[in-house]
mmCIF file of C-alpha atoms in Angstrom:
data_model
loop_
_atom_site.group_PDB
_atom_site.id
_atom_site.type_symbol
_atom_site.label_atom_id
_atom_site.label_comp_id
_atom_site.label_asym_id
_atom_site.label_seq_id
_atom_site.Cartn_x
_atom_site.Cartn_y
_atom_site.Cartn_z
ATOM 1 C CA MET A 21 0.000 0.000 0.000
ATOM 2 C CA ASN A 22 1.177 3.498 -0.703
ATOM 3 C CA ARG A 23 1.019 5.929 2.197
ATOM 4 C CA THR A 24 -0.807 9.127 1.319
ATOM 5 C CA LYS A 25 -1.466 12.281 3.308
ATOM 6 C CA SER A 26 -4.469 13.349 1.263
ATOM 7 C CA HIS A 27 -6.251 11.969 -1.708
ATOM 8 C CA PRO A 28 -7.073 13.960 -4.865
ATOM 9 C CA ARG A 29 -10.074 11.843 -5.817
ATOM 10 C CA PHE A 30 -12.714 13.726 -3.852
ATOM 11 C CA THR A 31 -13.863 17.304 -3.633
ATOM 12 C CA GLU A 32 -14.272 19.473 -0.545
ATOM 13 C CA VAL A 33 -17.979 18.521 -0.452
ATOM 14 C CA HIS A 34 -16.961 14.999 0.487
ATOM 15 C CA ALA A 35 -13.954 15.874 2.655
ATOM 16 C CA ALA A 36 -15.829 15.582 5.965
ATOM 17 C CA ASN A 37 -17.668 12.395 4.946
ATOM 18 C CA LEU A 38 -15.269 10.339 2.832
ATOM 19 C CA LYS A 39 -11.722 9.912 4.145
ATOM 20 C CA TYR A 40 -8.968 8.085 2.288
ATOM 21 C CA LEU A 41 -6.926 6.612 5.122
ATOM 22 C CA THR A 42 -4.676 4.889 2.562
ATOM 23 C CA ASP A 43 -4.974 4.312 -1.187
ATOM 24 C CA ARG A 44 -7.047 1.214 -0.433
ATOM 25 C CA ILE A 45 -8.891 2.044 2.822
ATOM 26 C CA ILE A 46 -11.697 4.626 2.809
ATOM 27 C CA VAL A 47 -13.856 5.641 5.789
ATOM 28 C CA LEU A 48 -17.414 6.828 5.050
ATOM 29 C CA ASN A 49 -19.610 8.633 7.600
ATOM 30 C CA VAL A 50 -23.112 7.587 6.490
ATOM 31 C CA PRO A 51 -25.354 9.847 8.619
ATOM 32 C CA ALA A 52 -23.414 12.959 7.611
ATOM 33 C CA VAL A 53 -23.528 11.828 3.992
ATOM 34 C CA LYS A 54 -27.241 10.979 3.842
ATOM 35 C CA GLU A 55 -28.016 13.992 1.661
ATOM 36 C CA HIS A 56 -24.892 13.419 -0.449
ATOM 37 C CA LEU A 57 -24.999 9.608 -0.570
ATOM 38 C CA ALA A 58 -25.811 9.493 -4.288
ATOM 39 C CA SER A 59 -22.842 11.709 -5.130
ATOM 40 C CA VAL A 60 -20.517 9.673 -2.890
ATOM 41 C CA LEU A 61 -21.652 6.436 -4.537
ATOM 42 C CA ASP A 62 -21.241 8.072 -7.948
ATOM 43 C CA LEU A 63 -17.681 9.026 -6.989
ATOM 44 C CA LEU A 64 -16.949 5.450 -5.905
ATOM 45 C CA GLU A 65 -18.368 4.135 -9.182
ATOM 46 C CA ARG A 66 -16.254 6.560 -11.216
ATOM 47 C CA GLN A 67 -13.024 6.103 -9.278
ATOM 48 C CA HIS A 68 -13.269 2.450 -8.249
ATOM 49 C CA LYS A 69 -15.909 0.825 -10.512
ATOM 50 C CA ASN A 70 -16.173 -2.899 -9.747
ATOM 51 C CA HIS A 71 -13.282 -2.553 -7.302
ATOM 52 C CA TYR A 72 -14.853 -1.339 -4.056
ATOM 53 C CA LYS A 73 -16.568 -3.169 -1.247
ATOM 54 C CA ILE A 74 -18.658 -1.512 1.473
ATOM 55 C CA TYR A 75 -18.157 -2.680 5.057
ATOM 56 C CA GLY A 76 -21.170 -1.617 7.122
ATOM 57 C CA LEU A 77 -20.609 -1.364 10.868
ATOM 58 C CA TYR A 78 -23.868 -1.381 12.807
ATOM 59 C CA SER A 79 -25.243 -1.813 16.287
ATOM 60 C CA GLU A 80 -28.431 -3.858 16.600
ATOM 61 C CA ARG A 81 -30.445 -0.661 17.037
ATOM 62 C CA SER A 82 -28.920 1.430 14.279
ATOM 63 C CA LEU A 83 -30.399 2.053 10.883
ATOM 64 C CA ASN A 84 -29.332 -0.241 8.084
ATOM 65 C CA HIS A 85 -28.356 1.593 4.901
ATOM 66 C CA ASP A 86 -27.404 -1.519 2.867
ATOM 67 C CA ALA A 87 -30.262 -0.955 0.437
ATOM 68 C CA GLU A 88 -28.757 2.406 -0.502
ATOM 69 C CA PHE A 89 -25.413 0.874 -1.479
ATOM 70 C CA TYR A 90 -24.779 -1.062 -4.640
ATOM 71 C CA GLY A 91 -21.943 -3.472 -5.133
ATOM 72 C CA PRO A 92 -20.578 -5.894 -2.568
ATOM 73 C CA VAL A 93 -21.505 -5.199 1.070
ATOM 74 C CA SER A 94 -20.354 -6.970 4.242
ATOM 75 C CA LYS A 95 -22.102 -6.219 7.519
ATOM 76 C CA PHE A 96 -20.529 -6.337 10.976
ATOM 77 C CA PHE A 97 -22.389 -5.760 14.246
ATOM 78 C CA VAL A 98 -20.549 -3.798 16.935
ATOM 79 C CA GLU A 99 -22.374 -2.599 20.028
ATOM 80 C CA ASN A 100 -22.245 1.191 20.491
ATOM 81 C CA GLY A 101 -19.663 2.349 22.992
ATOM 82 C CA LYS A 102 -17.904 -1.017 23.164
ATOM 83 C CA PRO A 103 -15.015 -2.452 21.203
ATOM 84 C CA PRO A 104 -15.768 -5.163 18.647
ATOM 85 C CA THR A 105 -15.370 -8.722 19.881
ATOM 86 C CA PHE A 106 -12.167 -10.531 18.924
ATOM 87 C CA ASP A 107 -14.273 -12.799 16.685
ATOM 88 C CA THR A 108 -15.597 -9.723 14.858
ATOM 89 C CA ILE A 109 -12.091 -8.301 14.503
ATOM 90 C CA LEU A 110 -10.791 -11.579 13.045
ATOM 91 C CA GLU A 111 -13.776 -11.976 10.713
ATOM 92 C CA PHE A 112 -13.367 -8.380 9.468
ATOM 93 C CA ILE A 113 -9.631 -8.823 8.861
ATOM 94 C CA LYS A 114 -10.115 -12.112 6.973
ATOM 95 C CA ASP A 115 -12.820 -10.585 4.782
ATOM 96 C CA VAL A 116 -10.724 -7.475 4.035
ATOM 97 C CA ASP A 117 -7.677 -9.621 3.233
ATOM 98 C CA ARG A 118 -9.728 -11.759 0.811
ATOM 99 C CA TRP A 119 -11.154 -8.691 -0.952
ATOM 100 C CA LEU A 120 -7.911 -6.752 -1.241
ATOM 101 C CA ASP A 121 -5.979 -9.859 -2.346
ATOM 102 C CA LEU A 122 -8.400 -10.442 -5.257
ATOM 103 C CA ASP A 123 -7.139 -7.446 -7.216
ATOM 104 C CA PRO A 124 -4.553 -4.720 -6.556
ATOM 105 C CA LEU A 125 -7.171 -2.138 -7.612
ATOM 106 C CA ASN A 126 -9.666 -3.241 -4.950
ATOM 107 C CA VAL A 127 -10.455 -0.818 -2.106
ATOM 108 C CA ILE A 128 -12.568 -1.092 1.022
ATOM 109 C CA VAL A 129 -15.068 1.525 2.164
ATOM 110 C CA VAL A 130 -15.843 1.259 5.872
ATOM 111 C CA SER A 131 -19.240 2.794 6.600
ATOM 112 C CA ASN A 132 -19.080 3.727 10.248
ATOM 113 C CA GLN A 133 -22.684 4.837 10.854
ATOM 114 C CA GLY A 134 -21.481 8.001 12.585
ATOM 115 C CA VAL A 135 -19.405 6.256 15.258
ATOM 116 C CA LYS A 136 -15.892 6.692 13.909
ATOM 117 C CA ASP A 137 -14.069 5.005 16.784
ATOM 118 C CA ARG A 138 -16.021 1.794 16.121
ATOM 119 C CA ALA A 139 -14.510 1.733 12.624
ATOM 120 C CA GLY A 140 -11.182 2.775 14.098
ATOM 121 C CA VAL A 141 -10.759 -0.385 16.164
ATOM 122 C CA LEU A 142 -11.318 -2.660 13.172
ATOM 123 C CA ILE A 143 -9.264 -0.599 10.760
ATOM 124 C CA THR A 144 -6.298 -0.110 13.099
ATOM 125 C CA CYS A 145 -6.218 -3.837 13.846
ATOM 126 C CA TYR A 146 -6.189 -4.465 10.101
ATOM 127 C CA LEU A 147 -3.364 -1.939 9.605
ATOM 128 C CA VAL A 148 -1.248 -3.828 12.148
ATOM 129 C CA ARG A 149 -2.202 -7.269 10.758
ATOM 130 C CA SER A 150 -1.344 -6.236 7.202
ATOM 131 C CA ALA A 151 2.003 -4.787 8.366
ATOM 132 C CA TYR A 152 1.014 -1.402 6.951
ATOM 133 C CA CYS A 153 1.743 -0.133 10.454
ATOM 134 C CA VAL A 154 4.336 -1.753 12.687
ATOM 135 C CA THR A 155 2.663 -1.025 16.031
ATOM 136 C CA ALA A 156 -0.792 -0.383 17.418
ATOM 137 C CA ASN A 157 0.297 3.153 18.355
ATOM 138 C CA GLU A 158 1.398 3.868 14.782
ATOM 139 C CA ALA A 159 -1.945 2.574 13.438
ATOM 140 C CA MET A 160 -3.924 4.690 15.937
ATOM 141 C CA GLN A 161 -1.872 7.784 15.055
ATOM 142 C CA LEU A 162 -2.574 7.273 11.345
ATOM 143 C CA TYR A 163 -6.307 6.855 12.018
ATOM 144 C CA SER A 164 -6.296 9.899 14.306
ATOM 145 C CA LYS A 165 -4.536 12.034 11.699
ATOM 146 C CA HIS A 166 -7.047 11.257 8.935
ATOM 147 C CA VAL A 167 -10.325 10.407 10.700
ATOM 148 C CA THR A 168 -10.616 10.852 14.482
ATOM 149 C CA THR A 169 -8.828 9.978 17.703
ATOM 150 C CA ILE A 170 -9.746 6.703 19.356
ATOM 151 C CA ARG A 171 -10.228 7.762 22.993
ATOM 152 C CA LYS A 172 -12.117 5.009 24.803
ATOM 153 C CA PRO A 173 -9.726 3.028 27.010
ATOM 154 C CA SER A 174 -11.461 -0.290 26.231
ATOM 155 C CA GLN A 175 -11.070 0.265 22.488
ATOM 156 C CA ILE A 176 -7.393 1.228 22.831
ATOM 157 C CA ARG A 177 -6.843 -1.896 24.970
ATOM 158 C CA TYR A 178 -8.448 -4.136 22.325
ATOM 159 C CA ILE A 179 -6.256 -2.673 19.584
ATOM 160 C CA LYS A 180 -3.163 -3.266 21.727
ATOM 161 C CA TYR A 181 -4.324 -6.769 22.701
ATOM 162 C CA TYR A 182 -4.763 -7.604 19.042
ATOM 163 C CA SER A 183 -1.357 -6.270 18.026
#
């Protein structure tokens, strides 16, 4: 993976809602994008046609926006305010590995349903697993720089346990 500080593929309209963490990992804030969802999906189709997969992170009580996405979608349940289970982390990482290994043009789009630290735990664990980042701290710093800081002690512990 190439490390990038910013990505030229999106306009300022999408800057707060669609974050390229790396060339192959994108974080999407669905509630903030609701009114712009069609334009975000259009951008994904133009830039990554047939090469993107949506990863929806939901709690049991959250809204499910799968019907609004087209293309491959994987759904993971993570309770609000708690870190994902280790089984969820492992399942997410295996699925991401399979998708990204299929084609060097493939990207993942992690739809965080407005809770960015929930996505952060899964993504930072993947960054360590894939050796994109050497340590959990490096992965959390990268996520913090591009998306948001992971602050909950239990989530930080899970990332460090995993690494």
